[in-house]
Each structure stands twice: as structure tokens, then as C-alpha cells.
Coordinates of C-alpha atoms and ligand atoms in Angstrom, one line a residue:
X2 CA 26.0 -9.1 12.2
X3 CA 24.2 -11.3 9.7
X4 CA 25.3 -14.9 9.5
X5 CA 24.7 -16.4 6.1
X6 CA 26.2 -19.8 6.9
X7 CA 28.4 -21.0 9.8
X8 CA 31.4 -19.5 8.2
X9 CA 30.0 -16.8 5.9
X10 CA 28.9 -13.4 7.2
X11 CA 27.4 -10.3 5.6
X12 CA 29.3 -7.0 6.3
X13 CA 27.7 -4.7 3.8
X14 CA 25.8 -1.5 4.1
X15 CA 22.6 0.1 2.8
X16 CA 22.5 3.5 1.2
X17 CA 19.1 5.2 1.6
X18 CA 20.3 8.7 1.0
X19 CA 21.5 8.2 -2.6
X20 CA 19.4 9.9 -5.3
X21 CA 21.2 8.6 -8.4
X22 CA 23.3 5.5 -8.6
X23 CA 26.3 5.9 -10.9
X24 CA 25.1 9.5 -11.3
X25 CA 22.3 8.4 -13.6
X26 CA 20.0 5.7 -12.2
X27 CA 17.1 6.6 -9.9
X28 CA 17.1 4.2 -7.0
X29 CA 13.9 4.9 -5.0
X30 CA 14.5 2.0 -2.7
X31 CA 18.2 2.8 -2.0
X32 CA 21.2 0.8 -2.9
X33 CA 23.2 -2.0 -1.1
X34 CA 27.0 -2.2 -1.2
X35 CA 27.7 -5.7 -0.2
X36 CA 30.8 -7.0 1.6
X37 CA 31.3 -10.5 3.0
X38 CA 33.5 -12.3 5.4
X39 CA 34.6 -16.0 5.4
X40 CA 36.0 -17.3 8.6
X41 CA 38.2 -20.3 8.1
X42 CA 41.7 -20.9 9.4
X43 CA 42.4 -17.7 7.5
X44 CA 39.8 -14.9 7.5
X45 CA 38.8 -13.3 4.2
X46 CA 37.0 -10.1 3.5
X47 CA 35.3 -9.6 0.1
X48 CA 35.4 -6.0 -1.1
X49 CA 34.8 -2.7 0.6
X50 CA 31.8 -0.4 0.3
X51 CA 31.0 3.1 -0.9
X52 CA 33.2 5.8 0.7
X53 CA 30.5 7.5 2.8
X54 CA 30.0 4.2 4.7
X55 CA 33.6 3.6 5.8
X56 CA 32.8 3.8 9.6
X57 CA 29.7 1.6 9.4
X58 CA 31.6 -1.0 7.3
X59 CA 34.7 -1.1 9.5
X60 CA 32.3 -1.5 12.5
X61 CA 30.5 -4.4 10.8
X62 CA 33.9 -6.0 10.2
X63 CA 34.9 -5.6 13.8
X64 CA 31.6 -7.1 15.0
X65 CA 32.2 -10.2 12.8
X66 CA 35.9 -10.5 13.3
X67 CA 36.1 -9.8 17.1
X68 CA 39.7 -9.6 18.1
X69 CA 41.0 -11.4 15.0
X70 CA 42.5 -9.4 12.2
X71 CA 41.6 -10.4 8.7
X72 CA 44.2 -12.2 6.6
X73 CA 43.0 -11.2 3.2
X74 CA 40.9 -8.6 1.4
X75 CA 39.8 -10.0 -1.9
X76 CA 39.2 -7.2 -4.4
X77 CA 36.8 -8.4 -7.1
X78 CA 36.0 -5.0 -8.6
X79 CA 37.8 -1.6 -8.5
X80 CA 34.8 0.6 -9.2
X81 CA 34.5 3.0 -6.3
X82 CA 31.2 1.8 -5.0
X83 CA 33.2 -1.3 -3.9
X84 CA 36.8 -0.2 -3.7
X85 CA 36.6 3.2 -2.0
X86 CA 37.7 2.0 1.4
X87 CA 40.7 -0.1 0.4
X88 CA 43.1 2.4 2.0
X89 CA 41.1 2.6 5.2
X90 CA 41.1 -1.2 5.4
X91 CA 44.8 -1.5 4.6
X92 CA 45.7 1.1 7.3
X93 CA 43.5 -0.5 9.9
X94 CA 44.7 -4.0 9.2
X95 CA 48.4 -3.6 8.3
X96 CA 49.1 -7.3 8.2
X97 CA 46.3 -8.2 5.8
X98 CA 47.2 -9.1 2.2
X99 CA 45.4 -7.6 -0.8
X100 CA 44.2 -10.1 -3.4
X101 CA 43.6 -9.0 -6.9
X102 CA 44.9 -9.3 -10.4
X103 CA 47.3 -7.2 -12.3
X104 CA 44.6 -4.8 -13.6
X105 CA 43.2 -4.5 -10.0
X106 CA 46.5 -3.1 -8.8
X107 CA 47.0 -0.8 -11.8
X108 CA 43.6 0.7 -11.1
X109 CA 44.3 0.9 -7.4
X110 CA 47.4 3.0 -8.1
X111 CA 45.3 5.3 -10.4
X112 CA 42.6 5.8 -7.7
X113 CA 44.8 6.0 -4.6
X114 CA 48.3 6.8 -5.8
X115 CA 49.5 3.5 -4.1
X116 CA 48.8 -0.2 -4.3
X117 CA 50.8 -1.7 -1.4
X118 CA 53.2 -3.9 -3.6
X119 CA 54.6 -5.7 -0.6
X120 CA 51.1 -6.8 0.4
X121 CA 49.8 -7.8 -2.9
X122 CA 48.8 -11.3 -3.9
X123 CA 48.4 -11.1 -7.7
X124 CA 46.2 -13.9 -9.1
X125 CA 45.5 -15.2 -12.6
X126 CA 42.3 -16.7 -14.0
X127 CA 41.7 -20.0 -12.3
X128 CA 44.2 -19.5 -9.5
X129 CA 43.3 -20.7 -6.0
X130 CA 43.8 -19.3 -2.5
X131 CA 44.1 -21.9 0.3
X132 CA 42.4 -20.5 3.4
X133 CA 42.4 -23.7 5.6
X134 CA 39.6 -26.1 5.0
X135 CA 38.9 -24.8 1.4
X136 CA 40.6 -23.2 -1.5
X137 CA 38.9 -20.2 -3.1
X138 CA 39.0 -20.2 -6.9
X139 CA 39.2 -17.0 -8.9
X140 CA 37.3 -16.7 -12.1
X141 CA 38.0 -13.7 -14.3
X142 CA 35.0 -11.9 -15.5
X143 CA 36.3 -9.1 -17.7
X144 CA 33.8 -6.3 -18.6
X145 CA 31.2 -7.6 -16.2
X146 CA 31.4 -4.8 -15.6
X147 CA 35.0 -3.5 -15.8
X148 CA 38.1 -5.2 -17.2
X149 CA 39.6 -6.2 -13.8
X150 CA 36.5 -7.9 -12.5
X151 CA 36.9 -11.4 -11.1
X152 CA 34.5 -13.7 -9.3
X153 CA 35.4 -16.0 -6.5
X154 CA 34.1 -19.5 -5.9
X155 CA 34.0 -21.3 -2.6
X156 CA 33.7 -25.0 -3.3
X157 CA 33.1 -25.9 0.3
X158 CA 29.9 -24.0 0.7
X159 CA 29.2 -23.8 -3.1
X160 CA 29.0 -20.0 -2.9
X161 CA 29.7 -17.9 -6.0
X162 CA 30.9 -14.4 -5.1
X163 CA 29.9 -12.6 -8.3
X164 CA 31.0 -9.0 -8.1
X165 CA 28.4 -6.8 -9.8
X166 CA 26.7 -9.7 -11.6
X167 CA 23.4 -10.9 -10.4
X168 CA 22.9 -7.7 -8.4
X169 CA 20.0 -5.3 -8.5
X170 CA 19.1 -1.8 -7.5
X171 CA 17.5 -1.4 -4.0
X172 CA 18.8 -1.8 -0.5
X173 CA 19.7 -5.3 0.8
X174 CA 16.3 -5.5 2.6
X175 CA 14.2 -3.6 0.0
X176 CA 10.7 -5.0 -0.2
X177 CA 10.3 -5.2 -3.9
X178 CA 10.2 -7.7 -6.8
X179 CA 13.7 -9.0 -7.7
X180 CA 13.1 -9.2 -11.4
X181 CA 12.2 -5.6 -12.4
X182 CA 15.0 -4.0 -10.5
X183 CA 17.5 -6.7 -11.4
X184 CA 16.6 -6.3 -15.1
X185 CA 16.8 -2.5 -15.0
X186 CA 20.2 -2.8 -13.2
X187 CA 21.5 -5.5 -15.7
X188 CA 20.4 -3.7 -18.9
X189 CA 21.5 -0.3 -17.6
X190 CA 24.9 -1.3 -16.3
X191 CA 26.0 -4.5 -18.0
X192 CA 23.7 -4.6 -21.0
X193 CA 26.4 -3.6 -23.5
X194 CA 28.5 -6.6 -22.6
X195 CA 26.2 -9.5 -23.5
X196 CA 29.0 -11.5 -25.2
X197 CA 31.2 -11.3 -22.1
X198 CA 28.3 -12.3 -19.8
X199 CA 27.7 -15.3 -22.1
X200 CA 31.2 -16.5 -21.8
X201 CA 31.2 -16.0 -18.1
X202 CA 27.9 -18.0 -17.8
X203 CA 29.6 -20.8 -19.7
X204 CA 32.5 -20.9 -17.2
X205 CA 30.0 -20.8 -14.3
X206 CA 28.0 -23.7 -15.8
X207 CA 30.6 -26.1 -14.5
X208 CA 30.2 -24.9 -10.9
X209 CA 27.9 -26.4 -8.4
X210 CA 26.3 -23.3 -7.0
X211 CA 24.1 -23.1 -3.9
X212 CA 24.1 -19.4 -3.4
X213 CA 25.2 -16.3 -5.2
X214 CA 26.7 -13.4 -3.2
X215 CA 26.6 -10.3 -5.4
X216 CA 28.0 -6.9 -4.5
X217 CA 24.5 -5.4 -4.9
X218 CA 21.1 -6.7 -3.8
X219 CA 20.4 -9.6 -1.5
X220 CA 22.1 -13.1 -1.3
X221 CA 20.4 -15.3 -3.9
X222 CA 19.8 -18.9 -3.0
X223 CA 16.4 -20.4 -3.7
X224 CA 16.1 -18.1 -6.8
X225 CA 19.5 -19.0 -8.2
X226 CA 18.3 -21.1 -11.2
X227 CA 15.7 -18.5 -12.2
X228 CA 18.3 -15.7 -11.9
X229 CA 20.9 -17.5 -14.0
X230 CA 18.3 -18.3 -16.6
X231 CA 17.3 -14.6 -16.8
X232 CA 20.9 -13.7 -17.3
X233 CA 21.1 -16.2 -20.2
X234 CA 18.2 -14.4 -21.9
X235 CA 19.4 -10.9 -21.2
X236 CA 22.9 -11.5 -22.3
X237 CA 21.8 -13.2 -25.5
X238 CA 19.5 -10.2 -26.3
X239 CA 16.6 -12.6 -26.7
X240 CA 13.1 -11.2 -25.8
X241 CA 11.7 -12.1 -22.4
X242 CA 8.1 -11.3 -23.4
X243 CA 6.2 -11.8 -26.5
X244 CA 4.5 -8.4 -26.9
X245 CA 5.0 -4.7 -27.8
X246 CA 6.4 -1.8 -26.0
X247 CA 5.2 1.5 -27.5
X248 CA 7.8 4.1 -26.6
X249 CA 6.7 7.6 -27.5
X250 CA 6.9 11.3 -26.8
X251 CA 4.3 13.8 -27.8
X252 CA 4.4 17.6 -27.7
X253 CA 0.7 18.6 -28.1
X254 CA -1.0 15.2 -27.8
X255 CA -1.4 14.3 -31.4
X256 CA 1.3 11.7 -31.5
X257 CA 0.0 10.4 -28.2
X258 CA -3.4 10.0 -29.7
X259 CA -2.0 7.8 -32.5
X260 CA -0.3 5.7 -29.8
X261 CA -3.5 5.3 -27.9
X262 CA -5.3 4.0 -31.0
X263 CA -2.5 1.6 -31.7
X264 CA -2.4 0.4 -28.1
X265 CA -6.1 -0.3 -28.2
X266 CA -5.9 -2.2 -31.5
X267 CA -3.0 -4.3 -30.3
X268 CA -4.7 -5.1 -27.0
X269 CA -7.9 -6.1 -28.9
X270 CA -5.7 -8.7 -30.7
X271 CA -4.7 -10.1 -27.3
X272 CA -1.2 -8.8 -27.3
X273 CA 0.8 -7.9 -24.2
X274 CA 1.3 -4.1 -24.7
X275 CA 3.0 -1.5 -22.6
X276 CA 3.4 2.2 -23.3
X277 CA 6.2 4.5 -22.1
X278 CA 6.0 8.3 -22.3
X279 CA 9.6 9.0 -22.8
X280 CA 9.2 12.6 -21.6
X281 CA 7.9 11.4 -18.2
X282 CA 9.1 7.8 -17.6
X283 CA 12.4 7.0 -15.9
X284 CA 14.5 6.4 -19.0
X285 CA 16.2 3.3 -17.5
X286 CA 12.8 1.7 -17.0
X287 CA 11.8 2.3 -20.6
X288 CA 15.1 1.0 -21.9
X289 CA 14.8 -2.2 -19.8
X290 CA 11.3 -2.7 -21.1
X291 CA 12.5 -2.2 -24.6
X292 CA 15.0 -5.0 -24.2
X293 CA 12.4 -7.3 -22.6
X294 CA 9.7 -7.1 -25.3
X295 CA 10.0 -8.9 -28.6
X296 CA 8.8 -5.8 -30.6
X297 CA 8.8 -2.1 -30.0
X298 CA 7.1 0.8 -31.7
X299 CA 8.8 4.2 -31.5
X300 CA 6.6 7.3 -31.9
X301 CA 8.2 10.6 -32.3
X302 CA 7.4 14.2 -33.4
X303 CA 9.9 15.8 -35.8
X304 CA 11.7 18.6 -33.9
X305 CA 14.1 21.0 -35.5
X306 CA 14.3 18.5 -38.4
X307 CA 15.4 15.8 -36.0
X308 CA 13.9 13.4 -33.6
X309 CA 12.2 14.9 -30.6
X310 CA 14.9 15.0 -27.9
X311 CA 13.5 12.4 -25.4
X312 CA 13.1 9.9 -28.3
X313 CA 16.6 10.7 -29.6
X314 CA 17.9 10.1 -26.1
X315 CA 16.0 6.8 -25.8
X316 CA 17.4 5.5 -29.0
X317 CA 20.9 6.5 -28.0
X318 CA 20.5 4.6 -24.7
X319 CA 19.3 1.5 -26.6
X320 CA 22.3 1.6 -29.0
X321 CA 24.7 2.2 -26.1
X322 CA 23.6 -1.2 -24.9
X323 CA 23.8 -3.1 -28.2
X324 CA 20.1 -3.2 -28.7
X325 CA 19.4 -5.9 -31.3
X326 CA 17.1 -8.8 -32.3
X327 CA 13.9 -6.7 -32.5
X328 CA 11.1 -5.7 -34.8
X329 CA 10.6 -1.9 -34.7
X330 CA 7.5 -0.1 -35.8
X331 CA 7.5 3.6 -36.4
X332 CA 5.0 6.4 -35.9
X333 CA 6.2 9.8 -37.0
X334 CA 4.7 13.2 -36.9
X335 CA 5.6 16.6 -38.4
X336 CA 3.5 19.5 -39.6
X337 CA 5.5 20.6 -42.6
X338 CA 7.9 17.7 -43.1
X339 CA 7.9 14.5 -41.0
X340 CA 11.5 13.3 -40.7
X341 CA 11.3 11.0 -37.6
X342 CA 10.9 7.7 -39.6
X343 CA 14.1 8.4 -41.6
X344 CA 16.0 9.5 -38.5
X345 CA 14.9 6.3 -36.6
X346 CA 15.9 4.0 -39.4
X347 CA 19.2 5.9 -39.8
X348 CA 19.9 5.6 -36.0
X349 CA 19.7 1.8 -36.1
X350 CA 21.6 1.4 -39.4
X351 CA 24.5 -0.5 -37.8
X352 CA 22.5 -2.4 -35.2
X353 CA 22.3 -6.2 -35.5
X354 CA 19.1 -8.1 -36.5
X355 CA 16.7 -5.1 -36.4
X356 CA 13.7 -5.5 -38.7
X357 CA 11.5 -2.5 -39.4
X358 CA 7.7 -2.9 -39.8
X359 CA 6.8 -2.1 -43.4
X360 CA 3.8 -0.1 -42.4
X361 CA 4.9 3.3 -41.2
X362 CA 2.4 5.8 -39.7
X363 CA 3.3 9.2 -41.0
X364 CA 1.2 12.0 -39.4
X365 CA 1.1 15.5 -40.6
X366 CA 0.0 17.5 -37.5
X367 CA -3.0 15.3 -36.4
X368 CA -4.3 11.8 -37.0
X369 CA -6.1 11.7 -40.4
X370 CA -8.3 9.0 -41.9
X371 CA -5.3 7.8 -43.9
X372 CA -3.3 7.6 -40.6
X373 CA -6.0 5.6 -39.0
X374 CA -5.7 3.0 -41.7
X375 CA -1.9 3.1 -41.4
X376 CA -2.3 2.4 -37.7
X377 CA -4.6 -0.5 -38.4
X378 CA -2.1 -2.0 -40.8
X379 CA 0.8 -1.4 -38.4
X380 CA -1.2 -3.2 -35.6
X381 CA -1.8 -6.1 -38.0
X382 CA 1.9 -6.4 -38.8
X383 CA 3.0 -6.1 -35.2
X384 CA 0.6 -8.8 -34.1
X385 CA 1.9 -11.5 -36.5
Ligands
FEO420 FE1 28.9 -1.9 -8.4 FE2 30.6 -1.8 -11.4 O1 30.2 -1.4 -9.6

């Protein structure tokens, strides 16, 4: 049993067996499904955990609760990594009320075929729940990351229970940097919903917050200001780093050679440069890096008169997350008809605030003298 404060306890579980979170994200350091308990005159449980951990989670609750039965289960998010054990909870604790909003209970019926109408407490944005020495306040957070999501604020201990927000990949006790895995998590899962995150941050700005209890990752206390400021940047699609990500794929090494020349030229100008081989890099890492840099260069062979598939997939992942506010440089290659530059420009046609570098590197098979000059000019342009 982990005690966070005198009245707040951690009841979550760590998943070290998972290979892909949400069926798509590599999580080499596992995943945490967090659940919390507040003990006041009434006892409150926040969210359940992934289905496979039902026994461990119920055992954690028993350890925290002792003989006392919980009075409320607050359901902040109905995605199954948090909601899967609602029925198990409801059956074990038949007197507990279920606290959610109208959408919560609609989704509950869809998932489980029932939503316990006689036990529901249906809240609206801003409603409060008196649990004794404090009233918990509900703050709706639609599309962060589903429409029914709501946060809960405990004014007594200045704790914000933030559903998926401010979470990260990795188990609760993963020994890793918060920033990289939190960024990859945010961009991957919530990146599309920057406008909704911005409006939520405005609501949260009026709260006095000492700690953030997300449903993933560890409890955030000392880092809370840094974490919130990162969310301000990410949700506004502003660049975190002034520099260049070169995202490329290469079939026989000729496109890669052009990338290496460009990389060296940019570095010699003192720029922060990173490369990502899209055929071999975890795509979610490359996507998160693309969001974090101020400029990117995309280098692609032409393949079946289209973009090379790893590059096509990369661009699709960027667009899925409303990629915007960037300068994009292009290196294309094609033996009898390079098409990649046109395809890249077409792909971003409807994206906001995308500026293409004027100097395009257009390779026919291998890097020519003319290409070397194009690379030099592209490096000049990207370094301004
Ligand atoms: Fe952690 Fe949107 O679920």
C-alpha cells in the first residue's frame, strides 16, 4: 500500500507484460494503470485498471480500505485501460455509488450492457461531491482523450486527478526520464486535441495545484510546473527545440548519403540536428521528435510513383495529430522520375502554418554534384 498523503493512497498496478499499448505503442518499460483512494468521512476510489489486473487491484483496494467498503467509484475515463473492472468493483461493493457524467454511463452501457442506474451519481461540469472534510470538484475535459473524460480536484490537499493527461508510458516506478516518454505519450495519444488541451489548461490555471495524479505514470509534485509548461507548448504546437529533425528512409543508401551530408552541414553551422531512419525507428519516437523540433527535413525515395511507404506512414501519423507550425525541407530521390517532393507537398496541403524550404534536393539515383549544391543551399536555408 503506498501512502501519498495522510488521506490519499495509491491503488494502481504495473503492467510489465504488455508489448504494445493501445495496440500500437512500444512500451519497453511497461505501463502503469493508476487508481487512487481518498479516505475521508466517505471513501472514494478513482478509476479501475486494465482487465488483466482485476485481482491485484481489488487486493490493493482491500489493503487500503481494510474492513470499510468504499462509498464512491469516480469514473474519470471509460477507455478500457481504466474502466475494465467497473463491473467487478460494482459486484464486490454493492453499496458503492458510481460517479460519472451522462456520457460515462452511455459508454458503460455500451461496454458492459449495464450501467447500474440506481447507483449512478450523474455530475455536470463544475459539480461538487461532499465527502466529509472536503468537496471534490469535477472539471470536464472532453477529448482529453475521449469525450466523457473529466478531471477531479481536491481543494483540501490541492490534488488534481487528471485522467490520461500528464501521464506517460512506462511503469509507475520506471527508472527513466519523464520528459521523453511523456512527450511520446502526449503526442501519440492526445496530440490531435491541442485546442481541447489548451482550454483545459485555462480552466486548470485557476486551481492551486500541489500534485497531479494521472492515470498513467507517477504522481507529479515537484515537477508540476515544468510538466504544465510542457503541456502548454505541446498543445499549442509550438516547437520545444530550435533545430532540425531529418526524417528519412533509404532503399539502397543513396538517399541516406544525402541525409548524412545535410546532417554534417547543419551540425557545422551549430544546429541541433537529429536523424530518424523511418524504416528502423519506433515511429512514435520519430513523430514526437518531429513535433518537438522547429524544422524538419523529409527525405524519401520515390516508390511505385508514390512516397516510400515508411515515409508515407510517417506523414500520415503527423497529419493524424494536426502537425503544424513547421518549416519542412525536402530531399527526394527517383531513378526515372522523382515524385516524392510533389507527394510531400500535396500531403500537407491542408495543414496549418507549414512552410516549405525553397531549396529542394532532387536526386536521380545517386547524389550528383548538382545535388551537393542543392544540399548546401538547403542547409543554408534551414539554418536561418
Ligand atoms: Fe489511458 Fe485514454 O486511456
